PDB file of C-alpha atoms in Angstrom:
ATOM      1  CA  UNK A   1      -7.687  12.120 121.076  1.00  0.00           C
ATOM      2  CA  UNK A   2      -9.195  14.125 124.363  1.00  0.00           C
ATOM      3  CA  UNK A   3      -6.621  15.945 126.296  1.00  0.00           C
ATOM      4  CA  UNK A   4      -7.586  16.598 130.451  1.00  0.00           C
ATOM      5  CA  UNK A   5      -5.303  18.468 132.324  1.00  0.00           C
ATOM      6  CA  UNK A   6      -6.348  18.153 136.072  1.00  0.00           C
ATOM      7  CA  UNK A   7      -5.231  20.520 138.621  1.00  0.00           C
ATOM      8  CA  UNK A   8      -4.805  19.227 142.230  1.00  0.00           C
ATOM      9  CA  UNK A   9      -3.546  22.093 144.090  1.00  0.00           C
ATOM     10  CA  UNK A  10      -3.824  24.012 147.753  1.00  0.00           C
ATOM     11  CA  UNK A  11      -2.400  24.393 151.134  1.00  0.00           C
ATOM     12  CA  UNK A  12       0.660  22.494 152.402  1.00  0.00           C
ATOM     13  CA  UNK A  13      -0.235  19.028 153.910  1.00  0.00           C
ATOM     14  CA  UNK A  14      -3.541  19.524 152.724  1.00  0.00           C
ATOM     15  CA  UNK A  15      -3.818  16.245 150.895  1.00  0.00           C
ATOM     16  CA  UNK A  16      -2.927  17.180 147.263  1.00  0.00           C
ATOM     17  CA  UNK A  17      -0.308  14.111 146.947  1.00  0.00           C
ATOM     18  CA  UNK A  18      -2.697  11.441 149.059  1.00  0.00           C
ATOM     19  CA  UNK A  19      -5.504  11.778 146.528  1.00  0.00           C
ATOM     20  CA  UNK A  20      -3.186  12.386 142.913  1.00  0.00           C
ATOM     21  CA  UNK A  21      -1.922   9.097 144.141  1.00  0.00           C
ATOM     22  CA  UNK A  22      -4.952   7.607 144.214  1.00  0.00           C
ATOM     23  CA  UNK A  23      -6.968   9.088 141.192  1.00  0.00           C
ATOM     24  CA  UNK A  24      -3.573   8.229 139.069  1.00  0.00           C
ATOM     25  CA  UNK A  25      -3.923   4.641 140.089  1.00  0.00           C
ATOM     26  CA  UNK A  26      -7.699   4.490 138.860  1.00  0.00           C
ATOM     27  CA  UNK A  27      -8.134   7.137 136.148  1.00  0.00           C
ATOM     28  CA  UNK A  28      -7.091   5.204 132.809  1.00  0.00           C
ATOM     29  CA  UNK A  29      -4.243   6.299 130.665  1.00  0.00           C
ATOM     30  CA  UNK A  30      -3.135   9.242 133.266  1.00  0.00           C
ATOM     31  CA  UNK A  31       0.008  10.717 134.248  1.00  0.00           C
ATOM     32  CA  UNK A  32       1.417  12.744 136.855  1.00  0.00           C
ATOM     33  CA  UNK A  33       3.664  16.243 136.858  1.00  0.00           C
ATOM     34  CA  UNK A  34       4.420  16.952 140.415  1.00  0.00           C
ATOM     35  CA  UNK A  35       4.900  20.561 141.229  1.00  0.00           C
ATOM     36  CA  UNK A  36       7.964  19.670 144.007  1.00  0.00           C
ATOM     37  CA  UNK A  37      10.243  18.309 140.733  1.00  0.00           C
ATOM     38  CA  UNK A  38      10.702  21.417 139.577  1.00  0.00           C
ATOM     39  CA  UNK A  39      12.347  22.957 143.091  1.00  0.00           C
ATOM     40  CA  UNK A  40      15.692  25.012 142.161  1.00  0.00           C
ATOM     41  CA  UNK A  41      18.487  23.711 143.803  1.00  0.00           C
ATOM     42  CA  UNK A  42      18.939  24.857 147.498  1.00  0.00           C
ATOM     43  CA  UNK A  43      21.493  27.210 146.233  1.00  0.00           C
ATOM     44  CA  UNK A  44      19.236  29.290 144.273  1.00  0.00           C
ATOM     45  CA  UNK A  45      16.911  29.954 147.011  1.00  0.00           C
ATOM     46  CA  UNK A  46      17.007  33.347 148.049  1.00  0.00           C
ATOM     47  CA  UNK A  47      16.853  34.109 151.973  1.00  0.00           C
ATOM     48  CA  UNK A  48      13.856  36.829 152.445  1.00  0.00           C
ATOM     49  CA  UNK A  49      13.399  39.700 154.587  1.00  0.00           C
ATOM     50  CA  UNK A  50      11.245  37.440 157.133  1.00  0.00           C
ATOM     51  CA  UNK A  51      14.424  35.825 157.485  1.00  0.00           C
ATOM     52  CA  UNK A  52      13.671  32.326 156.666  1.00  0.00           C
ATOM     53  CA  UNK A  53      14.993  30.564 152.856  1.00  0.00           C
ATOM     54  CA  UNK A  54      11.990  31.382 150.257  1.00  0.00           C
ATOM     55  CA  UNK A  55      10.563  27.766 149.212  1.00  0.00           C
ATOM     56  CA  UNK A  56       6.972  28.676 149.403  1.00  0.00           C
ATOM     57  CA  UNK A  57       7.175  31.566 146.538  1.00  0.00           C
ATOM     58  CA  UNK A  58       6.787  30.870 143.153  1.00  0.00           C
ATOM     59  CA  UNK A  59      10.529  32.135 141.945  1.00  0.00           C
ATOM     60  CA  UNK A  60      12.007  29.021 143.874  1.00  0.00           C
ATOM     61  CA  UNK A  61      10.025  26.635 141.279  1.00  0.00           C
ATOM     62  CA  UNK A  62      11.284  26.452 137.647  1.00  0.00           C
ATOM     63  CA  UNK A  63       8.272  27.155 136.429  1.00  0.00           C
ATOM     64  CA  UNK A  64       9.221  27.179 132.507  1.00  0.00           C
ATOM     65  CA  UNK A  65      10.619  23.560 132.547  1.00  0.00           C
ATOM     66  CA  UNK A  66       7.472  22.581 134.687  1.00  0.00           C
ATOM     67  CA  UNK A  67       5.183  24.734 131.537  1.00  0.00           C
ATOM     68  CA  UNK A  68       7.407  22.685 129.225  1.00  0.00           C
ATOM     69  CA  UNK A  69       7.164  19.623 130.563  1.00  0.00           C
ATOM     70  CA  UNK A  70       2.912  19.810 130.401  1.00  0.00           C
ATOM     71  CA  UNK A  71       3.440  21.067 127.047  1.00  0.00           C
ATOM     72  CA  UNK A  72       5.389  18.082 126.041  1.00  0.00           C
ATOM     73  CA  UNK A  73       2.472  15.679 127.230  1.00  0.00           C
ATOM     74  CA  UNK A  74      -0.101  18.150 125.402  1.00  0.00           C
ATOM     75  CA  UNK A  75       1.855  17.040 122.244  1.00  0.00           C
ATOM     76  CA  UNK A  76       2.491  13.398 122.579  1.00  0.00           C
ATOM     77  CA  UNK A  77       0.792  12.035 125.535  1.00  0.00           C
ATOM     78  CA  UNK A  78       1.552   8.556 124.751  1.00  0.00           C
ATOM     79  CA  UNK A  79       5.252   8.984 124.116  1.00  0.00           C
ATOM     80  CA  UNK A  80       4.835  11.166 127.224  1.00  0.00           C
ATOM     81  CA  UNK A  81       3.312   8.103 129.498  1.00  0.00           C
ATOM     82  CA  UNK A  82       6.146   5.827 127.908  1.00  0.00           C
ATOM     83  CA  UNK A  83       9.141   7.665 128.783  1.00  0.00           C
ATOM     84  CA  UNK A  84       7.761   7.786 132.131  1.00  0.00           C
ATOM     85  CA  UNK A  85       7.321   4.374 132.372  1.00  0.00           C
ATOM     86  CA  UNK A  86       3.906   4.099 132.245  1.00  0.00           C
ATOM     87  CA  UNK A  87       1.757   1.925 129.937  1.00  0.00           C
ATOM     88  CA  UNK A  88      -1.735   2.747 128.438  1.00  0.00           C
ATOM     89  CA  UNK A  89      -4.364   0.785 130.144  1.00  0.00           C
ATOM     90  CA  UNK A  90      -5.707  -2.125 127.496  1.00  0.00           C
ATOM     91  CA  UNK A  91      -9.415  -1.889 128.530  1.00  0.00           C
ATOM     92  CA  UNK A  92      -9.477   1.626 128.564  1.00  0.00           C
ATOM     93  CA  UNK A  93     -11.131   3.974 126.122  1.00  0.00           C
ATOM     94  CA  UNK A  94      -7.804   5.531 124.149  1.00  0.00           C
ATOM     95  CA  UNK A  95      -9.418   8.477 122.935  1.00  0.00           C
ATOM     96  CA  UNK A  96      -9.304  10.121 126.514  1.00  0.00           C
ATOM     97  CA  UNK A  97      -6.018  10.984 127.702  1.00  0.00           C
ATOM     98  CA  UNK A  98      -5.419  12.435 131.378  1.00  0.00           C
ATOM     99  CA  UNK A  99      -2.314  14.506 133.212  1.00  0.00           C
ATOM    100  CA  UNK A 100      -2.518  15.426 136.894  1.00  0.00           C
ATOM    101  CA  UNK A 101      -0.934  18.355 137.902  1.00  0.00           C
ATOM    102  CA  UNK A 102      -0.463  18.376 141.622  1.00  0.00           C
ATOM    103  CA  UNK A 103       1.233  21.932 143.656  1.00  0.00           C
ATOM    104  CA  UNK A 104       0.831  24.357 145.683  1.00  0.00           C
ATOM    105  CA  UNK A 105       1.681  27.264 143.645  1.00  0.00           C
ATOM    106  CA  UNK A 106      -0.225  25.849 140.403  1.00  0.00           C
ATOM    107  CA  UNK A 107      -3.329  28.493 139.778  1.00  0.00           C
ATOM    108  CA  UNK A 108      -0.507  31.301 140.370  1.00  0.00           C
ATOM    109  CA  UNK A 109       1.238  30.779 137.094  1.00  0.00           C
ATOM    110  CA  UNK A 110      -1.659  31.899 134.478  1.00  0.00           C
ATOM    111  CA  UNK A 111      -0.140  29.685 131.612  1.00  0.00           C
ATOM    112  CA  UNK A 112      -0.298  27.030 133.606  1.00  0.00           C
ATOM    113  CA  UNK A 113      -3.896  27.511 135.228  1.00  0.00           C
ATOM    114  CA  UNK A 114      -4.992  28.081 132.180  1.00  0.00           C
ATOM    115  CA  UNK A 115      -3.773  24.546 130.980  1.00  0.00           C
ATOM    116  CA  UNK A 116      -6.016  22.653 133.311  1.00  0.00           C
ATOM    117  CA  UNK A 117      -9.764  21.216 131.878  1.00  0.00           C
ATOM    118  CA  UNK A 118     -10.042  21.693 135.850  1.00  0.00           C
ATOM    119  CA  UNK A 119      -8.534  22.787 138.534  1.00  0.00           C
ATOM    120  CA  UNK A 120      -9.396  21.539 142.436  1.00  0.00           C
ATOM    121  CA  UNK A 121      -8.211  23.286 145.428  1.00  0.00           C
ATOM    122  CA  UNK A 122      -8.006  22.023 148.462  1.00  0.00           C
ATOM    123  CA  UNK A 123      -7.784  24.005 151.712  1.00  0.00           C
ATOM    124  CA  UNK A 124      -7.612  22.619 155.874  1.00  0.00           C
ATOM    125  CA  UNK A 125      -7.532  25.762 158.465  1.00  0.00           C
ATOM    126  CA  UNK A 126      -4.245  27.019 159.896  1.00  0.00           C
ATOM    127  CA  UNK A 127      -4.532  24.739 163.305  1.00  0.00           C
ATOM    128  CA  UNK A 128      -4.945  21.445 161.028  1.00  0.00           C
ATOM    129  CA  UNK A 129      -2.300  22.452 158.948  1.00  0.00           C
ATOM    130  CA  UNK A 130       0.339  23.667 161.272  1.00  0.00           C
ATOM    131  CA  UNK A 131      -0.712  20.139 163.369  1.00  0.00           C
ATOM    132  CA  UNK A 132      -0.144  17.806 159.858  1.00  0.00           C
ATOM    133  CA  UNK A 133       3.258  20.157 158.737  1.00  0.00           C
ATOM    134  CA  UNK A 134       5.034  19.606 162.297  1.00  0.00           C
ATOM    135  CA  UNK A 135       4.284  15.640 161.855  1.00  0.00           C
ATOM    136  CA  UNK A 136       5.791  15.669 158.450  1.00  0.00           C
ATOM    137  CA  UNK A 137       9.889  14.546 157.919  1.00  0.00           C
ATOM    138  CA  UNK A 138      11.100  16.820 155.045  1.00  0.00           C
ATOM    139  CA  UNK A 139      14.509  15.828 153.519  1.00  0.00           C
ATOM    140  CA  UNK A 140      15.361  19.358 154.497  1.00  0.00           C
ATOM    141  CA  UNK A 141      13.500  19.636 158.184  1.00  0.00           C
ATOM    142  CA  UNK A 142      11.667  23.099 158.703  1.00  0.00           C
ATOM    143  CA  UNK A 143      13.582  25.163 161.507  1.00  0.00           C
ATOM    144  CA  UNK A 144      11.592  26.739 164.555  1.00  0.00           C
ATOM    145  CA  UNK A 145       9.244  29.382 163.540  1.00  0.00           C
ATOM    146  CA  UNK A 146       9.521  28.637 159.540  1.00  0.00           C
ATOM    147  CA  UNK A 147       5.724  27.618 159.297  1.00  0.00           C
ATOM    148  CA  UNK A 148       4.137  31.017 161.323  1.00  0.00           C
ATOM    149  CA  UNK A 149       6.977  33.054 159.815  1.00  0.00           C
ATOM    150  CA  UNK A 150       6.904  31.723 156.243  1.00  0.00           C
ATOM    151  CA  UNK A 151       4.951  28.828 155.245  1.00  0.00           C
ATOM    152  CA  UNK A 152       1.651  29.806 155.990  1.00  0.00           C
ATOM    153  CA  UNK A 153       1.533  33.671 155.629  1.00  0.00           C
ATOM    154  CA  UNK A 154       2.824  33.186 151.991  1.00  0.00           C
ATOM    155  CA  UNK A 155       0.073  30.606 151.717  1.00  0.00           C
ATOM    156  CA  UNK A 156      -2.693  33.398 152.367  1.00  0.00           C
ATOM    157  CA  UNK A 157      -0.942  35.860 149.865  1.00  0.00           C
ATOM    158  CA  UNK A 158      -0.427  33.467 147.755  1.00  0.00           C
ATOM    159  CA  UNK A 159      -4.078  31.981 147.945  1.00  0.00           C
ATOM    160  CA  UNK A 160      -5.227  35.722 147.838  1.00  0.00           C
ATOM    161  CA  UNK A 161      -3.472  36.582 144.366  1.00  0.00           C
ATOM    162  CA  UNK A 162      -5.123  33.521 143.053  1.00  0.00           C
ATOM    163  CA  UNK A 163      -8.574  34.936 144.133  1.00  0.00           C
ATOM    164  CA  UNK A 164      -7.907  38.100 142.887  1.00  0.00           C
ATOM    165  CA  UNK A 165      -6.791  36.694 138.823  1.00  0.00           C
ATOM    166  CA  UNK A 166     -10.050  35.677 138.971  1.00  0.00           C
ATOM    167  CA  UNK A 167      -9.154  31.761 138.353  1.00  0.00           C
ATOM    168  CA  UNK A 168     -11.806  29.220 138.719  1.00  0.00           C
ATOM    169  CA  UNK A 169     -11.527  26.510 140.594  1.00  0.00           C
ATOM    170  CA  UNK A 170     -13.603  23.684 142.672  1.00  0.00           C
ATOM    171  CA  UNK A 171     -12.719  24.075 146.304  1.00  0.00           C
ATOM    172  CA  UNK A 172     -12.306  21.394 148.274  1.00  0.00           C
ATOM    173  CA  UNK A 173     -12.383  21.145 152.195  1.00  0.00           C
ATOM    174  CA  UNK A 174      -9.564  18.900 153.486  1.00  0.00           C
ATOM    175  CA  UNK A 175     -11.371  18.109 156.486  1.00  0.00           C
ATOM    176  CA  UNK A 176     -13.047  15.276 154.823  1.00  0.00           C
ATOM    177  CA  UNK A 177     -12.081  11.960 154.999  1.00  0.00           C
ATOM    178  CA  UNK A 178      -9.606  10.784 152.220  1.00  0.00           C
ATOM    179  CA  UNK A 179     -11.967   8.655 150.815  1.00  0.00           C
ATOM    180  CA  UNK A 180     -14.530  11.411 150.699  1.00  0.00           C
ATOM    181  CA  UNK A 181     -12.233  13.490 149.287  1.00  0.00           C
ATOM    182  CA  UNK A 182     -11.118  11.430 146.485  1.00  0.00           C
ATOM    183  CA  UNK A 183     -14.237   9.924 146.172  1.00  0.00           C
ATOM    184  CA  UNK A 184     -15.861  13.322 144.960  1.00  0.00           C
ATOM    185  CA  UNK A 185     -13.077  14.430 142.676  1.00  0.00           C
ATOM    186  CA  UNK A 186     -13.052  10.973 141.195  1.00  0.00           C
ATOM    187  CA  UNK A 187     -16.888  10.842 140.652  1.00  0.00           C
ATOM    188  CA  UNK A 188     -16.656  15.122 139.733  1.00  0.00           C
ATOM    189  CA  UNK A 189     -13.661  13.678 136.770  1.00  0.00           C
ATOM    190  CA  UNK A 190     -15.695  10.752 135.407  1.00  0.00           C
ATOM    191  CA  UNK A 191     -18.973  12.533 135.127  1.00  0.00           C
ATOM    192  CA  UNK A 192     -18.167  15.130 133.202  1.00  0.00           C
ATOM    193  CA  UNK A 193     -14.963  13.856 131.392  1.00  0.00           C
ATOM    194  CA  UNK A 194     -15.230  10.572 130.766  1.00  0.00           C
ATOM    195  CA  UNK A 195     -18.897   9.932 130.687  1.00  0.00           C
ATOM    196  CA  UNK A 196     -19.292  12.132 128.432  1.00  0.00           C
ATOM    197  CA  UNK A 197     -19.368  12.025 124.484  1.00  0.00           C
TER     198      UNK A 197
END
């Protein structure tokens, strides 16, 4: 049985969930681990010194249970799709099974990075994504100056470490439509994946 571990990571509002959504409902015998399940509870979120509480750093992500959880698919991904109430796919071929990983902080944890068959990235500029994060209605709504104080400088570090561990990935420019976005990961996943032998 073929194990693919694909990585659907980048900036904030830059599309990540949009197109796991879609490439889960059309990639046979996949499942999902979203990187936002594995928050720590408000509590544990420290306050930094820009003032703001720290939810775009990797230390406010439980990272182990998130490497366990992948880990637990990597050794039974049927059992894995079944307790999460998914089914395998009749017509499909069974020898090829396939997790999404979808976050923002993904390529930053080596163990994890290092998990993915693949790992796409996908990036908008500052103006797009300050525009798209102000339209957004978080459970927890940003407060005034959270995305220029917090959000988006620790998105350049954090996009910056990733470039300097020297992880590969497929960059991806969230400009595009959706459907040219998912539309070239799709086609990117099932020619060298799942076409092949």
């Amino acid at each position: 049985m073929r194990r693919i571990i694909i990585g659907i990571g980048g900036v904030t509002n830059g599309g990540k969930t949009t197109l796991t959504k879609r490439l889960i409902a059309t990639l046979p015998n996949s499942c999902v681990v979203h990187q936002d399940d594995f928050f720590k509870p408000p509590d544990q979120i420290e306050v930094g010194e820009d003032g703001f509480k720290q939810w775009d750093v990797i230390t406010s992500l439980d990272m182990e249970a998130m490497v366990n959880t992948v880990t637990a698919w990597v050794e039974n991904p049927v059992k894995f799709a079944r307790s999460h109430g998914k089914s395998r796919s009749a017509s499909s071929n069974s020898d090829v099974q396939i997790l999404i990983l979808e976050g923002f902080l993904l390529y930053n944890n080596k163990l994890l990075a290092s998990m993915c068959t693949e790992r796409y990235y996908l990036t908008i500029p500052y103006d797009e994504c300050k525009r798209r994060r102000s339209g957004r209605n978080y459970t927890v709504p940003d407060p005034p100056g959270l995305f220029d104080g917090h959000v988006w400088p620790m998105y350049l570090k954090h996009r910056h470490e990733m470039k300097q561990s020297g992880v590969s990935i497929v960059s991806i420019d969230g400009l595009l439509s959706k459907d040219e976005i998912y539309s070239k990961v799709y086609t990117d996943i099932v020619n060298r994946f799942l076409n092949s032998s």
